[in-house]
Short mmCIF file of C-alpha atoms and ligand atoms in Angstrom, two decimals:
data_model
loop_
_atom_site.label_atom_id
_atom_site.label_comp_id
_atom_site.label_asym_id
_atom_site.label_seq_id
_atom_site.Cartn_x
_atom_site.Cartn_y
_atom_site.Cartn_z
CA MET U 245 46.94 -212.58 -80.93
CA PRO U 246 44.82 -215.75 -81.28
CA ALA U 247 46.84 -218.56 -82.83
CA ASN U 248 44.14 -219.82 -85.16
CA LEU U 249 44.17 -217.00 -87.71
CA PRO U 250 44.51 -218.28 -91.28
CA PRO U 251 47.38 -217.15 -93.56
CA ALA U 252 45.00 -214.96 -95.59
CA TYR U 253 44.59 -212.80 -92.50
CA PHE U 254 48.29 -212.08 -92.35
CA GLU U 255 48.36 -211.30 -96.07
CA ALA U 256 45.56 -208.77 -95.57
CA GLU U 257 47.36 -207.36 -92.55
CA LYS U 258 50.51 -206.90 -94.61
CA ARG U 259 48.47 -204.97 -97.16
CA TYR U 260 47.07 -202.87 -94.35
CA ARG U 261 50.57 -201.97 -93.19
CA GLU U 262 51.65 -201.16 -96.72
CA ALA U 263 48.47 -199.25 -97.65
CA LYS U 264 49.22 -196.02 -99.49
CA THR U 265 45.73 -194.55 -99.20
CA PRO U 266 42.92 -194.71 -96.64
CA ALA U 267 40.82 -196.63 -99.20
CA GLN U 268 43.42 -199.37 -99.41
CA GLY U 269 43.72 -199.44 -95.62
CA ILE U 270 39.96 -199.77 -95.19
CA ALA U 271 39.72 -202.51 -97.80
CA ALA U 272 42.47 -204.51 -96.07
CA LEU U 273 40.98 -204.02 -92.59
CA GLU U 274 37.56 -205.11 -93.80
CA GLU U 275 39.09 -208.22 -95.27
CA MET U 276 40.81 -208.97 -91.95
CA LEU U 277 37.50 -208.52 -90.19
CA ALA U 278 35.74 -210.91 -92.57
CA ILE U 279 38.42 -213.58 -92.23
CA MET U 280 38.52 -213.40 -88.45
CA PRO U 281 36.99 -216.50 -86.79
CA LYS U 282 33.77 -215.63 -85.00
CA HIS U 283 34.16 -216.55 -81.35
CA LYS U 284 34.56 -214.81 -78.07
CA GLY U 285 38.34 -214.88 -78.07
CA THR U 286 38.46 -212.53 -81.05
CA ASP U 287 36.06 -209.86 -79.76
CA LYS U 288 38.77 -207.46 -78.66
CA LEU U 289 40.63 -207.82 -81.91
CA LYS U 290 37.45 -207.23 -83.93
CA ALA U 291 36.66 -204.11 -81.96
CA ASP U 292 40.17 -202.88 -82.59
CA LEU U 293 39.81 -203.42 -86.35
CA ARG U 294 36.49 -201.59 -86.39
CA ARG U 295 38.04 -198.70 -84.53
CA ARG U 296 40.84 -198.47 -87.08
CA ILE U 297 38.34 -198.61 -89.94
CA SER U 298 36.28 -195.78 -88.55
CA LYS U 299 39.42 -193.74 -87.94
CA LEU U 300 40.46 -194.15 -91.56
CA LYS U 301 36.95 -193.34 -92.75
CA SER U 302 36.86 -190.10 -90.83
CA LYS U 303 40.25 -189.28 -92.31
CA GLN U 304 38.69 -189.67 -95.75
CA GLN U 305 35.71 -187.57 -94.80
CA GLY U 306 38.01 -184.85 -93.53
CA LYS U 307 39.82 -184.86 -96.82
CA LYS U 308 36.53 -184.68 -98.68
CA LYS U 309 35.35 -181.70 -96.66
CA LEU U 310 38.41 -179.73 -97.57
CA GLY U 311 37.42 -180.33 -101.16
CA ARG U 312 41.03 -180.61 -102.19
CA ARG U 313 41.59 -181.66 -105.72
CA ASP U 314 44.78 -183.29 -106.69
CA SER U 315 45.51 -181.67 -109.99
CA SER U 316 48.85 -183.47 -110.17
CA TYR U 317 46.88 -186.32 -111.69
CA LYS U 318 46.13 -184.51 -114.90
CA ILE U 319 47.27 -186.76 -117.66
CA GLU U 320 48.53 -185.27 -120.84
CA ARG U 321 46.56 -186.32 -123.88
CA GLU U 322 48.29 -188.47 -126.41
CA GLY U 323 47.00 -190.29 -129.45
CA VAL U 324 43.66 -189.77 -131.16
CA GLY U 325 41.41 -190.22 -128.13
CA GLN U 326 41.46 -190.63 -124.39
CA VAL U 327 39.50 -193.45 -122.73
CA VAL U 328 39.11 -193.77 -118.97
CA LEU U 329 38.61 -197.25 -117.50
CA ILE U 330 36.12 -197.14 -114.65
CA GLY U 331 34.62 -199.87 -112.51
CA PRO U 332 34.33 -201.57 -109.14
CA PRO U 333 37.32 -203.09 -107.32
CA ASN U 334 39.07 -206.19 -108.59
CA VAL U 335 37.27 -206.53 -111.95
CA GLY U 336 40.52 -206.41 -113.93
CA LYS U 337 40.86 -202.78 -115.03
CA SER U 338 44.60 -202.82 -114.50
CA ALA U 339 44.93 -206.25 -116.13
CA LEU U 340 43.09 -204.91 -119.18
CA LEU U 341 45.34 -201.89 -119.42
CA ALA U 342 48.34 -204.21 -119.26
CA ALA U 343 46.86 -206.49 -121.93
CA LEU U 344 45.94 -203.71 -124.34
CA THR U 345 48.82 -201.28 -123.99
CA ASN U 346 52.51 -200.93 -123.33
CA ALA U 347 51.83 -199.92 -119.71
CA ASP U 348 52.65 -202.10 -116.76
CA PRO U 349 50.26 -201.30 -113.89
CA GLN U 350 50.11 -203.37 -110.74
CA VAL U 351 47.57 -206.22 -110.96
CA ALA U 352 46.61 -207.98 -107.76
CA ASP U 353 44.13 -210.48 -106.38
CA PHE U 354 42.87 -208.06 -103.74
CA PRO U 355 40.60 -205.03 -104.12
CA HIS U 356 41.73 -201.38 -104.06
CA CYS U 357 45.10 -202.21 -105.48
CA THR U 358 45.24 -199.25 -107.86
CA TRP U 359 45.30 -195.83 -106.24
CA LYS U 360 46.60 -193.53 -108.94
CA PRO U 361 45.93 -193.22 -112.67
CA THR U 362 48.17 -195.01 -115.14
CA PRO U 363 48.05 -194.16 -118.83
CA GLY U 364 48.98 -196.50 -121.65
CA MET U 365 48.87 -196.34 -125.43
CA MET U 366 46.82 -198.88 -127.35
CA TYR U 367 47.59 -199.50 -131.00
CA PHE U 368 44.63 -199.88 -133.31
CA GLU U 369 45.73 -200.42 -136.89
CA ASN U 370 47.53 -197.16 -137.77
CA ILE U 371 46.50 -195.03 -134.80
CA GLN U 372 47.01 -194.98 -131.06
CA ILE U 373 44.35 -194.50 -128.41
CA GLN U 374 45.21 -193.52 -124.86
CA LEU U 375 43.72 -195.66 -122.09
CA ILE U 376 43.84 -194.63 -118.44
CA ASP U 377 43.59 -197.17 -115.63
CA THR U 378 42.06 -195.70 -112.47
CA PRO U 379 41.37 -196.70 -108.88
CA PRO U 380 38.09 -198.51 -108.23
CA ILE U 381 34.90 -196.72 -107.45
CA SER U 382 33.08 -197.96 -104.39
CA LYS U 383 30.54 -196.79 -101.86
CA GLU U 384 33.31 -196.52 -99.31
CA TYR U 385 35.52 -194.15 -101.14
CA THR U 386 36.32 -192.85 -104.58
CA GLU U 387 39.20 -190.59 -105.38
CA PRO U 388 37.71 -187.14 -106.13
CA TRP U 389 40.04 -186.44 -109.06
CA LEU U 390 38.73 -189.52 -110.82
CA LEU U 391 35.51 -187.76 -111.79
CA ASP U 392 37.30 -184.75 -113.23
CA MET U 393 39.50 -187.06 -115.21
CA ALA U 394 36.44 -188.84 -116.57
CA ARG U 395 34.78 -185.54 -117.53
CA ARG U 396 37.83 -184.40 -119.44
CA SER U 397 38.14 -187.67 -121.34
CA ASP U 398 36.62 -188.66 -124.69
CA MET U 399 34.87 -191.78 -123.48
CA ILE U 400 34.41 -194.22 -120.64
CA LEU U 401 35.07 -197.94 -120.67
CA VAL U 402 33.03 -199.37 -117.82
CA VAL U 403 34.76 -202.57 -116.72
CA VAL U 404 32.82 -205.30 -114.92
CA ASP U 405 33.54 -208.93 -114.04
CA VAL U 406 31.29 -211.50 -115.78
CA GLN U 407 32.08 -213.98 -113.04
CA THR U 408 30.71 -211.82 -110.19
CA ASP U 409 27.31 -210.22 -110.72
CA PRO U 410 28.19 -207.96 -113.66
CA LEU U 411 24.70 -206.45 -113.79
CA GLN U 412 24.93 -205.12 -110.27
CA GLN U 413 28.44 -203.87 -110.92
CA LEU U 414 27.30 -202.05 -114.03
CA GLU U 415 24.27 -200.53 -112.36
CA GLU U 416 26.29 -199.35 -109.40
CA THR U 417 28.92 -197.81 -111.64
CA LEU U 418 26.34 -196.05 -113.81
CA SER U 419 24.41 -194.70 -110.86
CA PHE U 420 27.62 -193.51 -109.25
CA LEU U 421 28.56 -191.62 -112.41
CA LYS U 422 25.03 -190.27 -112.68
CA GLU U 423 25.21 -188.94 -109.12
CA HIS U 424 28.17 -186.94 -110.36
CA ARG U 425 26.41 -185.80 -113.52
CA ILE U 426 28.22 -187.98 -115.97
CA ALA U 427 25.91 -189.88 -118.30
CA PRO U 428 26.05 -191.84 -121.54
CA LEU U 429 25.92 -189.73 -124.66
CA LYS U 430 23.21 -191.87 -126.20
CA LEU U 431 20.89 -191.02 -123.30
CA ALA U 432 21.60 -187.28 -123.45
CA HIS U 433 18.08 -186.59 -124.77
CA LEU U 434 16.69 -187.67 -121.38
CA TYR U 435 18.52 -184.83 -119.71
CA GLU U 436 17.61 -182.08 -122.11
CA GLY U 437 17.50 -178.64 -120.55
CA LYS U 438 19.56 -179.73 -117.57
CA GLY U 439 22.83 -177.87 -117.38
CA GLY U 440 26.06 -179.05 -115.84
CA TRP U 441 26.06 -182.59 -117.22
CA THR U 442 28.85 -184.28 -119.09
CA PHE U 443 27.79 -186.74 -121.77
CA LEU U 444 30.30 -189.23 -123.08
CA PRO U 445 30.20 -192.40 -125.14
CA PHE U 446 30.13 -195.42 -122.81
CA LEU U 447 31.30 -198.90 -123.70
CA VAL U 448 30.90 -201.88 -121.37
CA GLY U 449 33.85 -204.25 -121.09
CA ALA U 450 32.77 -207.49 -119.42
CA ASN U 451 36.09 -208.95 -118.32
CA LYS U 452 37.11 -212.42 -117.10
CA ASN U 453 35.33 -214.11 -120.00
CA ASP U 454 38.28 -216.49 -120.10
CA ASP U 455 36.89 -219.28 -122.28
CA HIS U 456 33.69 -220.67 -123.78
CA THR U 457 32.46 -221.91 -120.39
CA MET U 458 31.88 -218.26 -119.50
CA GLU U 459 29.69 -217.53 -122.53
CA GLU U 460 26.53 -218.43 -120.65
CA ASN U 461 27.29 -215.81 -118.00
CA VAL U 462 27.82 -213.27 -120.75
CA GLU U 463 24.54 -214.14 -122.45
CA ILE U 464 22.60 -213.87 -119.19
CA PHE U 465 24.23 -210.53 -118.50
CA ARG U 466 23.42 -209.31 -122.00
CA SER U 467 19.79 -210.41 -121.73
CA LEU U 468 19.37 -208.61 -118.40
CA LEU U 469 20.55 -205.29 -119.74
CA GLU U 470 17.65 -202.92 -120.16
CA ASP U 471 19.27 -200.55 -122.56
CA ASP U 472 20.98 -201.63 -125.65
CA TRP U 473 24.51 -201.13 -124.33
CA PRO U 474 27.49 -201.58 -126.56
CA LEU U 475 29.15 -204.49 -124.83
CA VAL U 476 32.29 -206.51 -125.49
CA SER U 477 33.12 -209.50 -123.33
CA VAL U 478 36.83 -210.08 -123.04
CA SER U 479 39.51 -211.72 -121.01
CA ALA U 480 42.57 -209.78 -120.00
CA LYS U 481 44.01 -213.09 -118.81
CA THR U 482 43.61 -215.23 -121.94
CA GLY U 483 43.41 -212.40 -124.48
CA ARG U 484 39.96 -213.49 -125.63
CA ASN U 485 38.15 -210.90 -127.79
CA LEU U 486 40.74 -208.20 -127.18
CA ASP U 487 40.77 -207.37 -130.89
CA ALA U 488 37.01 -206.88 -130.79
CA LEU U 489 37.48 -204.54 -127.84
CA ARG U 490 40.10 -202.51 -129.73
CA GLN U 491 37.71 -202.20 -132.65
CA ALA U 492 34.79 -201.28 -130.37
CA LEU U 493 36.85 -198.59 -128.62
CA PHE U 494 37.68 -197.06 -131.98
CA THR U 495 34.04 -197.21 -133.12
CA SER U 496 32.74 -195.73 -129.86
CA LEU U 497 35.14 -192.81 -130.10
CA GLU U 498 33.25 -191.76 -133.23
CA ILE U 499 36.28 -190.77 -135.22
CA ILE U 500 37.26 -191.34 -138.82
CA ARG U 501 40.63 -191.58 -140.55
CA VAL U 502 41.14 -189.79 -143.81
CA TYR U 503 44.23 -189.83 -146.04
CA THR U 504 45.36 -187.11 -148.37
CA ARG U 505 47.24 -187.65 -151.60
CA ALA U 506 49.01 -185.36 -153.97
CA SER U 507 47.88 -185.60 -157.56
CA GLY U 508 49.11 -188.85 -159.11
CA LYS U 509 50.84 -190.05 -155.92
CA GLU U 510 50.00 -192.77 -153.43
CA PRO U 511 48.62 -191.56 -150.08
CA ASP U 512 50.56 -192.18 -146.90
CA PHE U 513 48.40 -194.74 -145.10
CA SER U 514 50.55 -194.59 -142.00
CA ALA U 515 49.62 -190.96 -141.33
CA PRO U 516 45.86 -190.44 -141.29
CA PHE U 517 44.11 -187.20 -140.48
CA VAL U 518 41.74 -187.98 -137.66
CA LEU U 519 38.39 -186.18 -137.61
CA LYS U 520 35.09 -186.46 -135.76
CA ARG U 521 32.55 -188.66 -137.48
CA GLY U 522 30.27 -186.46 -139.60
CA SER U 523 33.10 -184.11 -140.57
CA LYS U 524 32.97 -182.53 -144.00
CA LEU U 525 35.58 -181.96 -146.64
CA GLU U 526 35.94 -178.36 -145.46
CA ASP U 527 36.73 -179.58 -141.92
CA LEU U 528 39.60 -181.59 -143.32
CA ALA U 529 40.84 -178.60 -145.30
CA SER U 530 40.86 -176.33 -142.27
CA LYS U 531 42.62 -178.99 -140.21
CA ILE U 532 45.45 -179.13 -142.74
CA HIS U 533 45.91 -175.40 -143.03
CA LYS U 534 43.72 -172.42 -142.22
CA ASP U 535 44.27 -170.99 -145.70
CA PHE U 536 43.02 -174.19 -147.28
CA LEU U 537 39.54 -173.63 -145.94
CA GLU U 538 39.26 -170.45 -147.93
CA LYS U 539 41.01 -171.64 -151.05
CA LEU U 540 39.44 -175.08 -151.34
CA LYS U 541 37.53 -175.53 -154.59
CA TYR U 542 36.72 -179.23 -154.63
CA ALA U 543 38.33 -182.60 -154.03
CA ARG U 544 38.62 -185.96 -155.72
CA LEU U 545 37.74 -188.88 -153.53
CA TRP U 546 38.47 -192.60 -153.36
CA GLY U 547 36.48 -194.39 -150.68
CA ARG U 548 33.82 -196.93 -149.85
CA HIS U 549 30.90 -194.74 -150.85
CA VAL U 550 32.45 -192.53 -153.48
CA HIS U 551 34.91 -194.19 -155.85
CA ASP U 552 37.29 -193.60 -158.68
CA GLY U 553 38.34 -190.10 -157.78
CA GLN U 554 34.91 -188.61 -158.20
CA MET U 555 34.58 -184.93 -157.56
CA VAL U 556 33.06 -183.84 -154.23
CA GLN U 557 32.25 -180.41 -152.81
CA ARG U 558 33.18 -178.73 -149.54
CA ASP U 559 30.08 -179.90 -147.70
CA HIS U 560 30.64 -183.55 -148.59
CA VAL U 561 30.60 -185.73 -145.45
CA LEU U 562 33.74 -187.85 -145.19
CA GLN U 563 33.89 -191.51 -144.19
CA ASP U 564 36.55 -193.57 -142.44
CA ALA U 565 39.32 -194.64 -144.87
CA ASP U 566 38.52 -192.02 -147.52
CA VAL U 567 41.43 -190.90 -149.69
CA VAL U 568 41.18 -187.26 -150.66
CA GLU U 569 42.98 -185.17 -153.24
CA LEU U 570 42.39 -181.52 -152.47
CA HIS U 571 42.18 -178.97 -155.26
CA LEU U 572 42.72 -175.36 -154.34
N1 GTP E 278 40.23 -215.15 -114.56
C1 GTP E 278 40.58 -213.90 -114.82
N2 GTP E 278 41.15 -213.15 -113.86
C2 GTP E 278 41.48 -211.89 -114.17
C3 GTP E 278 41.26 -211.32 -115.45
N3 GTP E 278 41.66 -210.03 -115.43
C4 GTP E 278 42.13 -209.81 -114.19
N4 GTP E 278 42.03 -210.92 -113.43
C5 GTP E 278 42.43 -211.10 -112.02
O1 GTP E 278 41.58 -210.30 -111.22
C6 GTP E 278 42.31 -209.74 -110.13
C7 GTP E 278 42.16 -208.23 -110.14
O2 GTP E 278 42.81 -207.70 -111.27
P1 GTP E 278 43.20 -206.16 -111.35
O3 GTP E 278 43.58 -205.88 -112.76
O4 GTP E 278 44.17 -205.80 -110.30
O5 GTP E 278 41.78 -205.51 -111.02
P2 GTP E 278 41.42 -203.96 -110.86
O6 GTP E 278 40.04 -203.77 -111.41
O7 GTP E 278 42.49 -203.12 -111.44
O8 GTP E 278 41.39 -203.83 -109.28
P3 GTP E 278 41.52 -202.46 -108.39
O9 GTP E 278 42.76 -201.76 -108.81
O10 GTP E 278 41.55 -202.92 -107.01
O11 GTP E 278 40.30 -201.68 -108.70
C8 GTP E 278 43.75 -210.22 -110.30
O12 GTP E 278 43.94 -211.36 -109.50
C9 GTP E 278 43.84 -210.57 -111.76
O13 GTP E 278 44.81 -211.56 -112.03
C10 GTP E 278 40.66 -212.15 -116.45
O14 GTP E 278 40.42 -211.77 -117.60
N5 GTP E 278 40.34 -213.41 -116.08
MG1 MG E 279 43.66 -201.78 -110.60
#
């Protein structure tokens, strides 16, 4: 072993030894290869690293060919919506999950740290939204179950790093998802007539926007975006704009909260009924009880658009924060 290897090499080597998946092993070996001084004395060592990388890669390929799907990673839904965090290595997906929820995933300064999904619950006012941290996607390797998990979810939070070419990271992530027939809901019209696609709301979380010195990066990123992406720039480290991200996640999920009250009583604001945006009074009724749908005559409503307990009919479209008194 040449004596002039820097400490970072040994740190990467330790990660290689402790790697739990081929992807982690490959990432660590590639780091070792990059750190290695480039002179003749290291040729044998470099060749050895390359050999180990290709061995691990063929192991991955073999796994892919079998087409095995690890269904043990199905995560039970909790809360009013399920959001999957997706993005390249090291952008801070796990750090964001830790900052937004009660979960405690491993955060590390090397790529391919996460290798299994971790759920966490995020409070937003009086509801909870489930976030799932996932392993990174990369050209080298992406866990096959990750795509199924994304398809089953309610929306995708694409996480990128504003400090390291966020545009490229976003484009790579989007094209990767597109290769697997997952596309943003707002672009669904472009795919009309094509079966087998999953369309979901996408939100872009530009992380590592630690302080105002990063704003310029964010503005450049925003100006380079071709489509009008919903984008929130945050910092998992300093907590910057995390409230805006919570709000944006709620908005992107396209849900509304409605409260019911009994005649003459205050509604219980801690227990909303959660419905899809665009839902009607009759949708609320059937959610409460199947008999209600049939028996519903009208309702009185207190809200932003309709006030003072005005009477509304079954086909009235409800809004977030409406208070409804059903009359059967
Ligand atoms: N400056 C700064 N660093 C951050 C922020 N969020 C995460 N990091 C750092 O970025 C590195 C990667 O963070 P992780 O949360 O492990 O990233 P990840 O996207 O989960 O990485 P993988 O699991 O490998 O895909 C760690 O060193 C974090 O401390 C942030 O908002 N600002
Ligand atoms: Mg991670």
